[in-house]
């Protein structure tokens, strides 16, 4: 059986017309914008398990698609930004908050964050606040919540008093070309306290918004109140 006519037809009518659009979409996902599914609670209550977040890959620079090579740079991650990055120890794709920039001294004293020797301002956070109210009742009851101000960002953080955790750390100085990352769920986050400083080259974009959200505890029941909401 001669398969050449069939293969030629497939190439001409299907594969070739779809190849360029597919390549363009893949390049855009690599260098312009993407989405990221979040399966863990390390950024609660800002980002919940089951959220899908939008990533602006042009927030800081323009990269050659499918590489880490930069074509242009116009900004650097700021304290308080929520970014997508690759863990320096095992390459896991993570969503974390920038706590320290190059040259900063970072310290954690009994859950209180100090940047360059100055404690971050904290304020009480009600249990009906955005993000907190979407947690399971058992999670809310086991946690303490506060609003932390870091740079231009004011955002929710949580602590889990009943869980063994690294509540004091440092002081450490962030080296040039690196950043210090933490999760908003301070007692349940694998971050720079454990894997070290984040190289700038491993930060691929800024997480800007929740696109869609499904509750993992209830068969991915949609959380419509979280659809298309910006991140603090």
PDB file of C-alpha atoms in Angstrom:
ATOM      1  CA  UNK A   1       0.000   0.000   0.000  1.00  0.00           C
ATOM      2  CA  UNK A   2       1.397   3.364  -1.065  1.00  0.00           C
ATOM      3  CA  UNK A   3       1.090   5.804   1.841  1.00  0.00           C
ATOM      4  CA  UNK A   4       2.838   8.704   0.155  1.00  0.00           C
ATOM      5  CA  UNK A   5      -0.329  10.311  -1.276  1.00  0.00           C
ATOM      6  CA  UNK A   6      -2.028  10.066   2.125  1.00  0.00           C
ATOM      7  CA  UNK A   7       0.953  11.542   3.971  1.00  0.00           C
ATOM      8  CA  UNK A   8       1.271  14.302   1.388  1.00  0.00           C
ATOM      9  CA  UNK A   9      -2.403  15.137   1.790  1.00  0.00           C
ATOM     10  CA  UNK A  10      -2.094  15.224   5.587  1.00  0.00           C
ATOM     11  CA  UNK A  11       0.910  17.522   5.359  1.00  0.00           C
ATOM     12  CA  UNK A  12      -0.660  19.838   2.803  1.00  0.00           C
ATOM     13  CA  UNK A  13      -4.167  20.068   4.251  1.00  0.00           C
ATOM     14  CA  UNK A  14      -3.642  19.696   8.005  1.00  0.00           C
ATOM     15  CA  UNK A  15      -0.112  19.743   9.378  1.00  0.00           C
ATOM     16  CA  UNK A  16       1.363  22.633   7.381  1.00  0.00           C
ATOM     17  CA  UNK A  17      -1.594  25.033   7.868  1.00  0.00           C
ATOM     18  CA  UNK A  18      -1.596  24.366  11.619  1.00  0.00           C
ATOM     19  CA  UNK A  19       2.161  24.408  12.189  1.00  0.00           C
ATOM     20  CA  UNK A  20       2.677  28.174  12.006  1.00  0.00           C
ATOM     21  CA  UNK A  21      -0.263  29.116  14.280  1.00  0.00           C
ATOM     22  CA  UNK A  22       0.827  26.455  16.768  1.00  0.00           C
ATOM     23  CA  UNK A  23       4.400  27.774  16.733  1.00  0.00           C
ATOM     24  CA  UNK A  24       3.185  31.359  17.209  1.00  0.00           C
ATOM     25  CA  UNK A  25       0.998  30.355  20.167  1.00  0.00           C
ATOM     26  CA  UNK A  26       3.850  28.402  21.764  1.00  0.00           C
ATOM     27  CA  UNK A  27       6.233  31.338  21.290  1.00  0.00           C
ATOM     28  CA  UNK A  28       3.708  33.740  22.838  1.00  0.00           C
ATOM     29  CA  UNK A  29       3.248  31.435  25.844  1.00  0.00           C
ATOM     30  CA  UNK A  30       7.008  31.285  26.258  1.00  0.00           C
ATOM     31  CA  UNK A  31       7.788  34.999  25.959  1.00  0.00           C
ATOM     32  CA  UNK A  32       4.625  37.121  26.244  1.00  0.00           C
ATOM     33  CA  UNK A  33       1.897  35.683  28.496  1.00  0.00           C
ATOM     34  CA  UNK A  34       0.818  32.400  30.020  1.00  0.00           C
ATOM     35  CA  UNK A  35      -1.398  30.897  32.691  1.00  0.00           C
ATOM     36  CA  UNK A  36      -0.329  28.836  35.680  1.00  0.00           C
ATOM     37  CA  UNK A  37      -2.418  26.335  37.637  1.00  0.00           C
ATOM     38  CA  UNK A  38      -1.703  26.488  41.381  1.00  0.00           C
ATOM     39  CA  UNK A  39      -2.113  23.104  43.136  1.00  0.00           C
ATOM     40  CA  UNK A  40      -0.745  24.030  46.577  1.00  0.00           C
ATOM     41  CA  UNK A  41      -1.594  26.435  49.381  1.00  0.00           C
ATOM     42  CA  UNK A  42       1.770  28.148  49.866  1.00  0.00           C
ATOM     43  CA  UNK A  43       0.366  31.517  48.699  1.00  0.00           C
ATOM     44  CA  UNK A  44      -2.904  31.373  50.645  1.00  0.00           C
ATOM     45  CA  UNK A  45      -4.928  33.451  51.269  1.00  0.00           C
ATOM     46  CA  UNK A  46      -3.825  35.516  48.237  1.00  0.00           C
ATOM     47  CA  UNK A  47      -3.844  32.545  45.849  1.00  0.00           C
ATOM     48  CA  UNK A  48      -5.876  29.461  46.709  1.00  0.00           C
ATOM     49  CA  UNK A  49      -5.446  25.818  45.744  1.00  0.00           C
ATOM     50  CA  UNK A  50      -7.198  25.427  42.403  1.00  0.00           C
ATOM     51  CA  UNK A  51      -6.645  28.990  41.168  1.00  0.00           C
ATOM     52  CA  UNK A  52      -5.391  29.529  37.624  1.00  0.00           C
ATOM     53  CA  UNK A  53      -3.355  32.736  37.461  1.00  0.00           C
ATOM     54  CA  UNK A  54      -2.424  34.952  34.522  1.00  0.00           C
ATOM     55  CA  UNK A  55       1.310  35.580  34.037  1.00  0.00           C
ATOM     56  CA  UNK A  56       2.587  38.723  32.355  1.00  0.00           C
ATOM     57  CA  UNK A  57       5.937  37.636  30.930  1.00  0.00           C
ATOM     58  CA  UNK A  58       6.616  41.138  29.637  1.00  0.00           C
ATOM     59  CA  UNK A  59       6.448  42.696  33.105  1.00  0.00           C
ATOM     60  CA  UNK A  60      10.220  42.955  33.445  1.00  0.00           C
ATOM     61  CA  UNK A  61      11.866  42.023  30.160  1.00  0.00           C
ATOM     62  CA  UNK A  62      11.560  40.460  26.716  1.00  0.00           C
ATOM     63  CA  UNK A  63      13.140  37.071  26.202  1.00  0.00           C
ATOM     64  CA  UNK A  64      13.934  34.970  23.178  1.00  0.00           C
ATOM     65  CA  UNK A  65      11.097  32.402  23.010  1.00  0.00           C
ATOM     66  CA  UNK A  66      11.955  29.003  24.506  1.00  0.00           C
ATOM     67  CA  UNK A  67      15.146  30.364  26.140  1.00  0.00           C
ATOM     68  CA  UNK A  68      16.211  32.524  29.094  1.00  0.00           C
ATOM     69  CA  UNK A  69      18.186  34.901  26.846  1.00  0.00           C
ATOM     70  CA  UNK A  70      17.011  38.519  27.163  1.00  0.00           C
ATOM     71  CA  UNK A  71      16.451  40.821  24.221  1.00  0.00           C
ATOM     72  CA  UNK A  72      15.564  43.834  26.382  1.00  0.00           C
ATOM     73  CA  UNK A  73      15.013  44.708  30.041  1.00  0.00           C
ATOM     74  CA  UNK A  74      12.885  47.585  31.336  1.00  0.00           C
ATOM     75  CA  UNK A  75      12.086  46.771  34.972  1.00  0.00           C
ATOM     76  CA  UNK A  76      13.141  44.663  37.935  1.00  0.00           C
ATOM     77  CA  UNK A  77      10.928  42.729  40.357  1.00  0.00           C
ATOM     78  CA  UNK A  78       9.890  44.974  43.247  1.00  0.00           C
ATOM     79  CA  UNK A  79       9.273  44.051  46.866  1.00  0.00           C
ATOM     80  CA  UNK A  80       5.749  42.718  47.140  1.00  0.00           C
ATOM     81  CA  UNK A  81       5.434  41.562  43.522  1.00  0.00           C
ATOM     82  CA  UNK A  82       3.956  38.093  43.012  1.00  0.00           C
ATOM     83  CA  UNK A  83       6.137  36.326  40.466  1.00  0.00           C
ATOM     84  CA  UNK A  84       6.457  32.994  38.710  1.00  0.00           C
ATOM     85  CA  UNK A  85       9.914  31.449  38.957  1.00  0.00           C
ATOM     86  CA  UNK A  86      11.820  28.183  38.880  1.00  0.00           C
ATOM     87  CA  UNK A  87      13.207  26.826  42.159  1.00  0.00           C
ATOM     88  CA  UNK A  88      17.026  26.881  42.013  1.00  0.00           C
ATOM     89  CA  UNK A  89      17.368  23.463  43.652  1.00  0.00           C
ATOM     90  CA  UNK A  90      15.074  21.285  41.536  1.00  0.00           C
ATOM     91  CA  UNK A  91      13.559  23.497  38.812  1.00  0.00           C
ATOM     92  CA  UNK A  92      10.000  23.314  40.142  1.00  0.00           C
ATOM     93  CA  UNK A  93       7.782  26.094  38.781  1.00  0.00           C
ATOM     94  CA  UNK A  94       6.641  28.244  41.706  1.00  0.00           C
ATOM     95  CA  UNK A  95       4.470  31.252  42.454  1.00  0.00           C
ATOM     96  CA  UNK A  96       5.986  33.349  45.269  1.00  0.00           C
ATOM     97  CA  UNK A  97       6.145  36.896  46.568  1.00  0.00           C
ATOM     98  CA  UNK A  98       9.304  38.987  46.269  1.00  0.00           C
ATOM     99  CA  UNK A  99      10.427  39.870  49.804  1.00  0.00           C
ATOM    100  CA  UNK A 100      13.990  41.047  49.259  1.00  0.00           C
ATOM    101  CA  UNK A 101      15.841  42.672  46.369  1.00  0.00           C
ATOM    102  CA  UNK A 102      19.591  42.586  45.700  1.00  0.00           C
ATOM    103  CA  UNK A 103      21.424  44.210  48.618  1.00  0.00           C
ATOM    104  CA  UNK A 104      18.532  43.890  51.087  1.00  0.00           C
ATOM    105  CA  UNK A 105      18.977  42.327  54.518  1.00  0.00           C
ATOM    106  CA  UNK A 106      16.096  39.988  55.355  1.00  0.00           C
ATOM    107  CA  UNK A 107      15.164  38.653  58.776  1.00  0.00           C
ATOM    108  CA  UNK A 108      12.140  36.896  60.247  1.00  0.00           C
ATOM    109  CA  UNK A 109      11.556  37.202  64.005  1.00  0.00           C
ATOM    110  CA  UNK A 110       8.657  35.137  65.315  1.00  0.00           C
ATOM    111  CA  UNK A 111       6.669  35.645  62.086  1.00  0.00           C
ATOM    112  CA  UNK A 112       7.487  39.376  61.878  1.00  0.00           C
ATOM    113  CA  UNK A 113       9.332  40.283  58.687  1.00  0.00           C
ATOM    114  CA  UNK A 114      12.225  42.756  58.845  1.00  0.00           C
ATOM    115  CA  UNK A 115      13.662  44.358  55.710  1.00  0.00           C
ATOM    116  CA  UNK A 116      16.921  46.247  56.229  1.00  0.00           C
ATOM    117  CA  UNK A 117      16.297  46.247  59.973  1.00  0.00           C
ATOM    118  CA  UNK A 118      12.816  47.766  59.737  1.00  0.00           C
ATOM    119  CA  UNK A 119       9.746  45.657  60.625  1.00  0.00           C
ATOM    120  CA  UNK A 120       7.036  45.442  57.992  1.00  0.00           C
ATOM    121  CA  UNK A 121       3.769  47.127  59.073  1.00  0.00           C
ATOM    122  CA  UNK A 122       0.966  44.711  60.002  1.00  0.00           C
ATOM    123  CA  UNK A 123      -2.748  45.284  60.525  1.00  0.00           C
ATOM    124  CA  UNK A 124      -5.573  42.952  61.601  1.00  0.00           C
ATOM    125  CA  UNK A 125      -7.411  41.097  58.842  1.00  0.00           C
ATOM    126  CA  UNK A 126     -11.016  39.994  59.235  1.00  0.00           C
ATOM    127  CA  UNK A 127     -12.000  36.411  58.479  1.00  0.00           C
ATOM    128  CA  UNK A 128     -14.500  37.644  55.893  1.00  0.00           C
ATOM    129  CA  UNK A 129     -11.759  39.398  53.896  1.00  0.00           C
ATOM    130  CA  UNK A 130     -11.168  38.444  50.287  1.00  0.00           C
ATOM    131  CA  UNK A 131      -9.378  35.119  50.013  1.00  0.00           C
ATOM    132  CA  UNK A 132      -9.826  34.299  53.687  1.00  0.00           C
ATOM    133  CA  UNK A 133     -13.554  33.731  53.337  1.00  0.00           C
ATOM    134  CA  UNK A 134     -12.938  31.215  50.531  1.00  0.00           C
ATOM    135  CA  UNK A 135     -10.859  28.921  52.741  1.00  0.00           C
ATOM    136  CA  UNK A 136     -12.362  25.838  54.316  1.00  0.00           C
ATOM    137  CA  UNK A 137     -13.720  26.537  57.845  1.00  0.00           C
ATOM    138  CA  UNK A 138     -11.173  24.152  59.352  1.00  0.00           C
ATOM    139  CA  UNK A 139      -8.360  26.082  57.631  1.00  0.00           C
ATOM    140  CA  UNK A 140      -9.659  29.444  58.840  1.00  0.00           C
ATOM    141  CA  UNK A 141     -10.041  28.207  62.407  1.00  0.00           C
ATOM    142  CA  UNK A 142      -6.447  26.922  62.499  1.00  0.00           C
ATOM    143  CA  UNK A 143      -4.874  30.107  61.134  1.00  0.00           C
ATOM    144  CA  UNK A 144      -4.038  33.667  62.123  1.00  0.00           C
ATOM    145  CA  UNK A 145      -4.381  36.386  59.479  1.00  0.00           C
ATOM    146  CA  UNK A 146      -2.884  39.844  59.034  1.00  0.00           C
ATOM    147  CA  UNK A 147      -2.404  42.494  56.371  1.00  0.00           C
ATOM    148  CA  UNK A 148       1.265  43.088  55.632  1.00  0.00           C
ATOM    149  CA  UNK A 149       2.617  46.128  53.785  1.00  0.00           C
ATOM    150  CA  UNK A 150       5.712  45.594  51.688  1.00  0.00           C
ATOM    151  CA  UNK A 151       6.813  48.335  49.345  1.00  0.00           C
ATOM    152  CA  UNK A 152       3.805  49.482  47.327  1.00  0.00           C
ATOM    153  CA  UNK A 153       1.901  46.288  48.099  1.00  0.00           C
ATOM    154  CA  UNK A 154      -0.513  45.655  50.957  1.00  0.00           C
ATOM    155  CA  UNK A 155      -1.507  42.002  51.040  1.00  0.00           C
ATOM    156  CA  UNK A 156      -2.868  39.266  53.275  1.00  0.00           C
ATOM    157  CA  UNK A 157      -0.614  36.764  55.027  1.00  0.00           C
ATOM    158  CA  UNK A 158      -1.418  33.840  57.288  1.00  0.00           C
ATOM    159  CA  UNK A 159       0.288  31.802  59.991  1.00  0.00           C
ATOM    160  CA  UNK A 160      -0.478  28.338  61.356  1.00  0.00           C
ATOM    161  CA  UNK A 161       0.376  28.362  65.091  1.00  0.00           C
ATOM    162  CA  UNK A 162      -0.276  24.653  65.528  1.00  0.00           C
ATOM    163  CA  UNK A 163       2.140  23.606  62.789  1.00  0.00           C
ATOM    164  CA  UNK A 164       5.912  23.172  63.228  1.00  0.00           C
ATOM    165  CA  UNK A 165       7.525  25.848  61.053  1.00  0.00           C
ATOM    166  CA  UNK A 166      10.539  28.094  60.566  1.00  0.00           C
ATOM    167  CA  UNK A 167       9.239  31.263  62.244  1.00  0.00           C
ATOM    168  CA  UNK A 168      12.600  32.946  62.788  1.00  0.00           C
ATOM    169  CA  UNK A 169      15.275  33.223  60.124  1.00  0.00           C
ATOM    170  CA  UNK A 170      18.357  35.271  59.329  1.00  0.00           C
ATOM    171  CA  UNK A 171      19.434  37.961  59.063  1.00  0.00           C
ATOM    172  CA  UNK A 172      20.759  37.264  55.558  1.00  0.00           C
ATOM    173  CA  UNK A 173      21.897  39.670  52.848  1.00  0.00           C
ATOM    174  CA  UNK A 174      20.550  39.153  49.333  1.00  0.00           C
ATOM    175  CA  UNK A 175      23.439  38.971  46.831  1.00  0.00           C
ATOM    176  CA  UNK A 176      23.519  40.862  43.550  1.00  0.00           C
ATOM    177  CA  UNK A 177      21.489  39.269  40.789  1.00  0.00           C
ATOM    178  CA  UNK A 178      19.263  37.416  43.284  1.00  0.00           C
ATOM    179  CA  UNK A 179      15.992  37.853  45.181  1.00  0.00           C
ATOM    180  CA  UNK A 180      14.482  36.527  48.401  1.00  0.00           C
ATOM    181  CA  UNK A 181      11.096  34.827  47.974  1.00  0.00           C
ATOM    182  CA  UNK A 182       8.417  33.800  50.457  1.00  0.00           C
ATOM    183  CA  UNK A 183       4.889  32.467  50.318  1.00  0.00           C
ATOM    184  CA  UNK A 184       2.024  34.362  51.959  1.00  0.00           C
ATOM    185  CA  UNK A 185       1.174  31.178  53.874  1.00  0.00           C
ATOM    186  CA  UNK A 186       4.277  31.691  55.982  1.00  0.00           C
ATOM    187  CA  UNK A 187       4.166  28.419  57.913  1.00  0.00           C
ATOM    188  CA  UNK A 188       3.417  26.224  54.889  1.00  0.00           C
ATOM    189  CA  UNK A 189       5.676  27.439  52.101  1.00  0.00           C
ATOM    190  CA  UNK A 190       8.847  26.088  50.528  1.00  0.00           C
ATOM    191  CA  UNK A 191      10.683  29.277  49.658  1.00  0.00           C
ATOM    192  CA  UNK A 192      14.030  31.068  50.002  1.00  0.00           C
ATOM    193  CA  UNK A 193      14.242  30.051  53.650  1.00  0.00           C
ATOM    194  CA  UNK A 194      14.806  26.525  52.359  1.00  0.00           C
ATOM    195  CA  UNK A 195      16.147  26.625  48.788  1.00  0.00           C
ATOM    196  CA  UNK A 196      18.130  29.864  49.065  1.00  0.00           C
ATOM    197  CA  UNK A 197      18.179  33.013  46.981  1.00  0.00           C
ATOM    198  CA  UNK A 198      16.356  33.138  43.655  1.00  0.00           C
ATOM    199  CA  UNK A 199      18.523  34.017  40.638  1.00  0.00           C
ATOM    200  CA  UNK A 200      17.063  36.814  38.530  1.00  0.00           C
ATOM    201  CA  UNK A 201      17.358  34.577  35.466  1.00  0.00           C
ATOM    202  CA  UNK A 202      14.839  32.143  36.991  1.00  0.00           C
ATOM    203  CA  UNK A 203      12.075  34.767  37.364  1.00  0.00           C
ATOM    204  CA  UNK A 204       9.937  34.472  34.232  1.00  0.00           C
ATOM    205  CA  UNK A 205       7.089  36.912  34.841  1.00  0.00           C
ATOM    206  CA  UNK A 206       4.644  38.581  37.195  1.00  0.00           C
ATOM    207  CA  UNK A 207       1.407  36.904  38.318  1.00  0.00           C
ATOM    208  CA  UNK A 208      -1.281  39.552  37.866  1.00  0.00           C
ATOM    209  CA  UNK A 209      -4.729  38.002  38.289  1.00  0.00           C
ATOM    210  CA  UNK A 210      -6.809  34.911  38.943  1.00  0.00           C
ATOM    211  CA  UNK A 211      -8.417  33.851  35.662  1.00  0.00           C
ATOM    212  CA  UNK A 212     -10.569  30.982  36.928  1.00  0.00           C
ATOM    213  CA  UNK A 213     -10.737  29.020  40.170  1.00  0.00           C
ATOM    214  CA  UNK A 214     -12.026  25.608  41.214  1.00  0.00           C
ATOM    215  CA  UNK A 215     -12.424  24.322  44.768  1.00  0.00           C
ATOM    216  CA  UNK A 216     -10.331  21.156  45.048  1.00  0.00           C
ATOM    217  CA  UNK A 217     -12.231  20.081  48.161  1.00  0.00           C
ATOM    218  CA  UNK A 218     -15.534  20.050  46.289  1.00  0.00           C
ATOM    219  CA  UNK A 219     -14.871  18.381  42.932  1.00  0.00           C
ATOM    220  CA  UNK A 220     -13.506  21.581  41.355  1.00  0.00           C
ATOM    221  CA  UNK A 221     -16.697  23.504  42.075  1.00  0.00           C
ATOM    222  CA  UNK A 222     -16.196  26.907  40.429  1.00  0.00           C
ATOM    223  CA  UNK A 223     -15.399  29.824  42.716  1.00  0.00           C
ATOM    224  CA  UNK A 224     -17.089  32.401  40.504  1.00  0.00           C
ATOM    225  CA  UNK A 225     -16.279  35.238  42.905  1.00  0.00           C
ATOM    226  CA  UNK A 226     -12.574  34.704  42.130  1.00  0.00           C
ATOM    227  CA  UNK A 227     -12.880  34.711  38.329  1.00  0.00           C
ATOM    228  CA  UNK A 228     -10.927  37.569  36.684  1.00  0.00           C
ATOM    229  CA  UNK A 229      -9.817  39.183  39.950  1.00  0.00           C
ATOM    230  CA  UNK A 230      -6.499  40.992  40.373  1.00  0.00           C
ATOM    231  CA  UNK A 231      -3.843  39.867  42.849  1.00  0.00           C
ATOM    232  CA  UNK A 232      -2.778  42.089  45.729  1.00  0.00           C
TER     233      UNK A 232
END
